[in-house]
Amino acid sequence: MMINRIKNLTALFVLFLAITMSVNAQDTESWDKTVSGKEHPNIQWFKDAKFGMFIHWGLFSQTGGTWQGKNYYGISEWLMNRGKIPAAEYATIAKSFNPTKFNAKQWAQIAKDAGMKYMVVTAKHHEGFAMFDSKVSDFNIVKATPYGKDPMKELSQAVRDAGLQFGFYYSQYLDWHEPNGGGNRWDFDDSKKDYALYYKTKSIPQIKELVSNYGPLGLLWFDQSGGLDKEGTQKLINEVRAIQPGCLISSRVGNGLGDFKDYGDGEVPAIVTAPGAWEALFTHNDSWGYSRFDYNFKTPKEIIQLLATVSSKGGNLILNVGPDSTGQIPAYSVKYLHQVGQWLKVNSESIYGSTKGFIGPQPWGVTTSKPNKLFLHVFVRPRNGVILIPQMQQTIKKVYLLAGQQVLRSTKKGGDLLINLPALRDDKNTVIVVEYNGKATPLNPDAPVMVSAQYATNPVEAINAHTSGNSQVKSITSSHYFGDWKHTTCVTNMAAPVDIATFTTRVTEPGDYKLILEYNCPPAQAGQEGVMNINDKDYQFQTLAVSDYDSHKPLLFIQQPVAITTVTKAGIYNISIRPLQQGKELFKLKTIWMEPVK
């Protein structure tokens, strides 16, 4: 039966090559965030998992971001492309690639101890080097290196033995080693490439090896799609599942046919409206592959709060580590992930199997949910120690700390739930459980932004804007180092007095508040006048120059104090921003900060 399935798969691969091969070579990031809309019967484990490990490992791990004495800051796995290193010269790296310290059980244990539920490892990245025993191409770890073994055999088994789901990453289109592969224009003439031949002789046969030779796969994580139309992609998925029926497919397979949505590298959506499983992907430092000089690791606190934030929106966090050429995961990754795991041992109920919270982000943190339970992830304790949950209509049964089960005193006041929190149990993330009777209310994306004098500052984010005229809210992609992508939601296109962004806030205490605008403004657009209205009073300001926007450079912001306003009583207050006169775009507005004056 298995042999017949493989033969059928091979026949299909040949068939769909004829469907379309209109591929344009492309080196820039290409992220397909669309999915099929049909829920795969095996998707529930993925929805419940919430936390996974990504591993980028390849020949780029040997160079560590350095080539011929030059450090390439940013993502190290793109070194061959950035340095325009000839394919034949780059291939010589394999002669010294010998990961003798690789320990599959140790890697699996690190992931398990971190509280991760699945692992995805690069079987072949854009450099074209296979990290498994491929019979298709000798450019692989078994035949081309002194190591001479297949680490993926050991790793796939060790991960499953640890109780985790296992999956492969495979770059199906970009292949800088092959004359007919996508992306390498410095060695090979694009106009002479035969992409059909590349798919037929390498990419597709290697995918077949992965789904046939490494046991049951939880998922296949594709990247940089190209060369197949929607029908061909669907047939490929169908036939892959003839061998791996339970295998989930990432959205980057292309043509909107994935089972779960992957957002852009380093992106958390500001708001999630469409149903379905999704994943936010981040790397532990700035590079996905190992970099010998990149020590900008995210702290345990940053990871835990990122995990809670992603979970609060109903998604998964897959966090990448980059092992070095010896096969060792960086010490800071091991150390910090262990601390994350310690937090999860105590607070796992608030993450695994949870759904997005029905109370939106608050000055104190975020929420996740389970039937008849709301989990409050408290990042910041208010000065008075009172956690306010706005418009909690359900009947409250019990309120307590998840760690230690200490019952907390709570009261209802005008529809709000007030909880007394004597101290933070954990300054990274203290979880409070609210048990209630009744149904969870739908998340209200138009709920007022809570502003309180009990916090040093209160952010009113661009995603909360109601826009009119030509103004709009959109995510803007930029980068710090090469490939170190950042995503910032801003209000844009405000160029005329009718282009207005209005924010509804609920101020819980009277007093004076300083209003600060955080925005980006190119020098050519600076000096224009804008108007901010709050409490029925206009406050005019002039924009200040920051920097031009370039998607491959840092997007810089300035925080400009504009006014102090006096709130005489608690209540609902609208803040509007608009240009004073017709002109160029006023700015890209990220946040309005409201700081209580003490």
Coordinates of C-alpha atoms in Angstrom, one line a residue, residues 109-322:
Q109 CA 14.2 17.8 26.4
I110 CA 15.0 21.5 26.1
A111 CA 11.8 22.0 24.1
K112 CA 9.8 19.9 26.5
D113 CA 11.2 21.6 29.6
A114 CA 10.3 25.0 28.0
G115 CA 6.7 23.9 27.9
M116 CA 6.7 23.7 24.1
K117 CA 4.3 21.2 22.5
Y118 CA 5.8 20.9 19.0
M119 CA 9.0 21.4 17.0
V120 CA 9.8 22.5 13.5
V121 CA 13.3 22.1 12.1
T122 CA 14.8 23.3 8.8
A123 CA 15.2 20.3 6.5
K124 CA 16.4 22.6 3.7
H125 CA 16.7 26.3 3.8
H126 CA 17.3 28.7 0.9
E127 CA 21.0 27.8 0.7
G128 CA 19.9 24.4 -0.8
F129 CA 21.7 22.2 1.7
A130 CA 19.7 19.2 3.0
M131 CA 20.0 18.5 6.7
F132 CA 18.8 14.9 6.1
D133 CA 19.9 11.9 4.1
S134 CA 18.6 12.8 0.7
K135 CA 19.1 10.4 -2.2
V136 CA 18.0 13.2 -4.5
S137 CA 21.1 15.4 -4.1
D138 CA 24.5 14.8 -2.7
F139 CA 24.5 18.3 -1.3
N140 CA 23.4 17.0 2.1
I141 CA 24.7 16.5 5.6
V142 CA 25.3 12.7 5.1
K143 CA 27.3 12.8 1.9
A144 CA 28.9 16.3 1.9
T145 CA 30.2 16.6 5.6
P146 CA 32.6 14.8 7.9
Y147 CA 29.6 14.2 10.2
G148 CA 28.2 11.6 7.8
K149 CA 24.9 10.9 9.7
D150 CA 21.3 11.9 9.4
P151 CA 20.4 14.0 12.5
M152 CA 16.7 14.2 11.4
K153 CA 16.2 10.5 12.0
E154 CA 17.3 10.8 15.6
L155 CA 15.5 14.1 16.1
S156 CA 12.2 13.1 14.7
Q157 CA 12.1 10.1 17.0
A158 CA 13.4 11.9 20.1
V159 CA 10.8 14.6 19.7
R160 CA 7.9 12.1 19.4
D161 CA 9.3 10.1 22.3
A162 CA 9.2 13.3 24.4
G163 CA 5.5 13.6 23.6
L164 CA 5.8 16.5 21.2
Q165 CA 4.6 16.9 17.6
F166 CA 7.4 17.0 15.0
G167 CA 7.5 18.9 11.7
F168 CA 9.9 20.0 8.9
Y169 CA 10.5 23.4 7.3
Y170 CA 11.2 23.2 3.6
S171 CA 12.1 26.0 1.2
Q172 CA 10.4 24.7 -1.9
Y173 CA 11.2 27.4 -4.4
L174 CA 14.3 29.4 -3.3
D175 CA 17.5 27.3 -3.7
W176 CA 20.7 29.3 -4.2
H177 CA 22.8 26.2 -4.8
E178 CA 20.9 25.0 -7.9
P179 CA 21.3 26.6 -11.4
N180 CA 17.5 26.3 -11.9
G181 CA 16.5 27.1 -8.3
G182 CA 14.9 30.4 -7.3
G183 CA 16.9 33.4 -6.1
N184 CA 20.5 33.0 -7.1
R185 CA 21.0 35.7 -9.8
W186 CA 24.7 36.3 -9.1
D187 CA 25.8 32.9 -10.4
F188 CA 22.9 31.9 -12.7
D189 CA 21.1 33.8 -15.5
D190 CA 17.4 34.1 -14.6
S191 CA 16.4 34.1 -18.2
K192 CA 18.0 30.6 -18.7
K193 CA 16.5 28.9 -15.6
D194 CA 14.3 25.9 -16.0
Y195 CA 12.2 26.0 -12.8
A196 CA 10.2 23.0 -14.0
L197 CA 13.3 21.0 -14.1
Y198 CA 14.3 22.2 -10.6
Y199 CA 11.0 21.1 -9.1
K200 CA 11.0 17.8 -10.9
T201 CA 14.6 16.8 -10.0
K202 CA 15.1 18.3 -6.5
S203 CA 12.3 20.1 -4.7
I204 CA 9.5 17.7 -5.1
P205 CA 11.5 14.5 -4.8
Q206 CA 12.9 15.8 -1.5
I207 CA 9.5 16.7 -0.2
K208 CA 8.5 13.1 -1.0
E209 CA 11.5 11.9 1.0
L210 CA 10.5 13.9 4.0
V211 CA 6.9 12.7 4.1
S212 CA 8.0 9.1 3.5
N213 CA 11.0 8.5 5.6
Y214 CA 10.7 10.2 9.0
G215 CA 7.5 8.8 10.6
P216 CA 4.3 10.7 11.3
L217 CA 4.7 14.4 10.9
G218 CA 2.5 16.9 12.8
L219 CA 3.1 19.6 10.2
L220 CA 5.0 20.7 7.1
W221 CA 6.2 24.3 7.2
F222 CA 6.7 25.6 3.7
D223 CA 8.3 28.9 2.7
Q224 CA 8.7 31.1 -0.4
S225 CA 6.1 29.5 -2.6
G226 CA 6.3 29.7 -6.4
G227 CA 5.7 27.6 -9.5
L228 CA 2.3 26.0 -8.8
D229 CA -1.2 27.3 -9.4
K230 CA -4.0 26.7 -6.9
E231 CA -5.0 23.4 -8.5
G232 CA -1.5 22.1 -8.5
T233 CA -0.9 23.1 -4.9
Q234 CA -4.1 21.4 -3.8
K235 CA -3.2 18.2 -5.6
L236 CA 0.2 18.2 -3.9
I237 CA -1.4 18.6 -0.5
N238 CA -3.9 15.9 -1.2
E239 CA -1.3 13.4 -2.3
V240 CA 1.1 14.3 0.6
R241 CA -1.8 13.5 2.9
A242 CA -2.2 10.1 1.2
I243 CA 1.0 9.3 3.0
Q244 CA 0.7 11.7 6.0
P245 CA -3.1 12.1 6.5
G246 CA -2.7 13.9 9.8
C247 CA -0.1 16.4 8.6
L248 CA -1.0 20.1 8.8
I249 CA 0.2 22.5 6.2
S250 CA 1.4 26.1 6.8
S251 CA -0.1 29.0 4.9
R252 CA 3.2 29.7 3.2
V253 CA 2.5 26.7 0.9
G254 CA 0.8 29.3 -1.2
N255 CA -2.4 29.9 -3.1
G256 CA -4.4 30.2 0.1
L257 CA -4.4 26.5 0.8
G258 CA -2.7 26.1 4.2
D259 CA -4.4 24.7 7.3
F260 CA -3.2 27.4 9.6
K261 CA -2.2 31.0 9.1
D262 CA 1.4 32.2 9.6
Y263 CA 1.8 35.9 10.0
G264 CA 4.9 37.7 8.9
D265 CA 8.2 37.1 10.7
G266 CA 8.0 38.9 14.1
E267 CA 4.4 39.9 13.7
V268 CA 1.6 39.8 16.1
P269 CA -1.7 41.0 14.6
A270 CA -3.1 44.0 16.3
I271 CA -6.6 42.4 16.2
V272 CA -7.8 39.0 15.0
T273 CA -11.3 39.0 13.4
A274 CA -11.2 35.9 11.1
P275 CA -11.7 32.5 12.8
G276 CA -9.2 29.7 12.4
A277 CA -5.8 28.6 13.7
W278 CA -2.8 30.9 13.4
E279 CA 0.7 31.3 14.5
A280 CA 3.1 34.1 15.3
L281 CA 6.7 33.4 14.6
F282 CA 9.6 35.0 16.5
T283 CA 13.2 34.3 16.9
H284 CA 14.9 34.3 20.3
N285 CA 17.5 36.9 19.3
D286 CA 17.7 39.0 16.1
S287 CA 18.8 36.1 13.7
W288 CA 17.0 32.9 12.9
G289 CA 20.2 31.0 12.1
Y290 CA 23.1 31.0 14.5
S291 CA 25.0 34.3 14.8
R292 CA 28.3 34.4 16.7
F293 CA 27.9 38.1 17.6
D294 CA 24.1 38.4 18.2
Y295 CA 23.4 38.3 21.9
N296 CA 20.1 40.3 21.9
F297 CA 18.1 37.5 23.4
K298 CA 14.6 38.0 24.6
T299 CA 14.4 37.7 28.4
P300 CA 12.1 35.2 30.1
K301 CA 9.7 38.0 31.0
E302 CA 9.6 39.1 27.4
I303 CA 8.9 35.6 26.1
I304 CA 6.2 34.9 28.8
Q305 CA 4.4 38.2 28.1
L306 CA 4.7 37.6 24.3
L307 CA 3.2 34.1 24.7
A308 CA 0.3 35.5 26.8
T309 CA -0.3 38.3 24.3
V310 CA -0.4 35.9 21.4
S311 CA -2.6 33.4 23.3
S312 CA -5.0 36.3 24.3
K313 CA -5.7 36.7 20.6
G314 CA -6.2 33.0 20.0
G315 CA -2.9 32.1 18.4
N316 CA 0.2 30.1 18.8
L317 CA 3.7 31.3 19.4
I318 CA 6.5 29.4 17.6
L319 CA 9.9 30.7 19.0
N320 CA 13.1 30.0 17.1
V321 CA 16.5 29.0 18.3
G322 CA 19.6 28.8 16.2

